[in-house]
Short mmCIF file of C-alpha atoms in Angstrom, two decimals:
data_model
loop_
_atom_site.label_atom_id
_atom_site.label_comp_id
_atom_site.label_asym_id
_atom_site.label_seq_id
_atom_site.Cartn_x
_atom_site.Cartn_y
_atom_site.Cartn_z
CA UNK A 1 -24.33 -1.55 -5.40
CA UNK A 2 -20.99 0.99 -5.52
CA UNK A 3 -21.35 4.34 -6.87
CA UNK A 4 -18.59 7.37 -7.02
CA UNK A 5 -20.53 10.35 -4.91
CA UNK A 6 -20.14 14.50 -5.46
CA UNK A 7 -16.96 14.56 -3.01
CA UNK A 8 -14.99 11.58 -5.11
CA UNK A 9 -15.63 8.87 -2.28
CA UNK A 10 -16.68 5.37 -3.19
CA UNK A 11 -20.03 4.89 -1.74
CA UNK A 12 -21.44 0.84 -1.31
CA UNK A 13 -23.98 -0.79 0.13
CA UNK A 14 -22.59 -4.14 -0.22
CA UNK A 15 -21.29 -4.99 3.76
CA UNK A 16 -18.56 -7.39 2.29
CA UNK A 17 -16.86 -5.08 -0.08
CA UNK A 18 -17.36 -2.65 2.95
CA UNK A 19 -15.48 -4.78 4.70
CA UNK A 20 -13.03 -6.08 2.71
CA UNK A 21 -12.12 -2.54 2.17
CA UNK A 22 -11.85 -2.08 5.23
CA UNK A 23 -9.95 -5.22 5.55
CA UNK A 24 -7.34 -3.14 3.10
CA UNK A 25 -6.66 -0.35 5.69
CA UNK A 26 -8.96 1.91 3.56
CA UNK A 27 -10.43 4.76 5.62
CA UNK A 28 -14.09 4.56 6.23
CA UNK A 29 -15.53 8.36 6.30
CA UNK A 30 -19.39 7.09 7.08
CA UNK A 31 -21.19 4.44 7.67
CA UNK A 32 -25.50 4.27 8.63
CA UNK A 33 -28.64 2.44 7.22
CA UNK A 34 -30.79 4.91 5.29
CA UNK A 35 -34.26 5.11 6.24
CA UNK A 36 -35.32 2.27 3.04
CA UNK A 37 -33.12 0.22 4.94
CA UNK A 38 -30.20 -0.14 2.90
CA UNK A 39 -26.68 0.10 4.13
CA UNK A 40 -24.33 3.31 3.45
CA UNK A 41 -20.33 3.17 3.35
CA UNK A 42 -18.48 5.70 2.26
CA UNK A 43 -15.05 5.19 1.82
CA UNK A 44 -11.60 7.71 1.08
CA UNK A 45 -9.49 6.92 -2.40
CA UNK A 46 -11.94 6.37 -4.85
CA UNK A 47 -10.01 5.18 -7.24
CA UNK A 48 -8.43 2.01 -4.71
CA UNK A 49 -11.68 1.59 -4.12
CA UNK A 50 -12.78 0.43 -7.01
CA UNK A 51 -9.81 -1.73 -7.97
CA UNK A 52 -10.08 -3.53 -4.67
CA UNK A 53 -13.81 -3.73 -5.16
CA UNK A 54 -12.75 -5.55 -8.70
CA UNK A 55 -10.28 -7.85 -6.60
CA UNK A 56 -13.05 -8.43 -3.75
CA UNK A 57 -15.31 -9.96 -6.64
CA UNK A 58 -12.83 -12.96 -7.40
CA UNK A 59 -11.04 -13.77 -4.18
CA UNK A 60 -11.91 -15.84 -1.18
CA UNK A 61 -13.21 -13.82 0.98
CA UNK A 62 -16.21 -13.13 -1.64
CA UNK A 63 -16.75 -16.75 -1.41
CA UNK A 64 -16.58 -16.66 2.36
CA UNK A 65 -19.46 -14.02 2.22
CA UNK A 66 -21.60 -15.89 -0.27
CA UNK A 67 -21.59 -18.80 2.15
CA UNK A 68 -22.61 -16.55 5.22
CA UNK A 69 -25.34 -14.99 3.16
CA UNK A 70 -26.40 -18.70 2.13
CA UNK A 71 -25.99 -19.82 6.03
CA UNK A 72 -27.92 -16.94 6.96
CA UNK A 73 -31.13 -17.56 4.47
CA UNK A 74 -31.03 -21.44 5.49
CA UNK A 75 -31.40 -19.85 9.20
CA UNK A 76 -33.79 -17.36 8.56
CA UNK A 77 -36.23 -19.46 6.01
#
């Protein structure tokens, strides 16, 4: 889940576009896990942010994260 927030930062709770923005030298401005237990990053330059959030979708290191996630539920179930 991505979202545009009242101050024009990109806002996701998805730790792999978190990081891959990251990944993109794209400030980070917070980061914390809300009380429901999702994740919160909020990033600087919306509007990169959501084009790299686009490219994240169809490059490899989306398909790196997908198999983590699938590692991780084969370890966990």
């Amino acid at each position: 889940m991505s979202e545009e927030n009242d101050e024009g930062t990109y806002v996701t709770s998805d730790i792999g576009i978190a990081a891959y923005l990251q990944l993109c030298g794209i400030k980070m401005v917070d980061c914390k896990r809300l009380p429901t237990g999702r994740f919160h990053f909020e990033f600087e330059q919306l509007g990169e942010c959501k084009q790299r959030s686009l490219e994240f979708l169809s490059s490899d290191f989306c398909k790196f994260d997908n198999n983590v996630r699938n590692l991780k539920k084969i370890l966990f179930s």
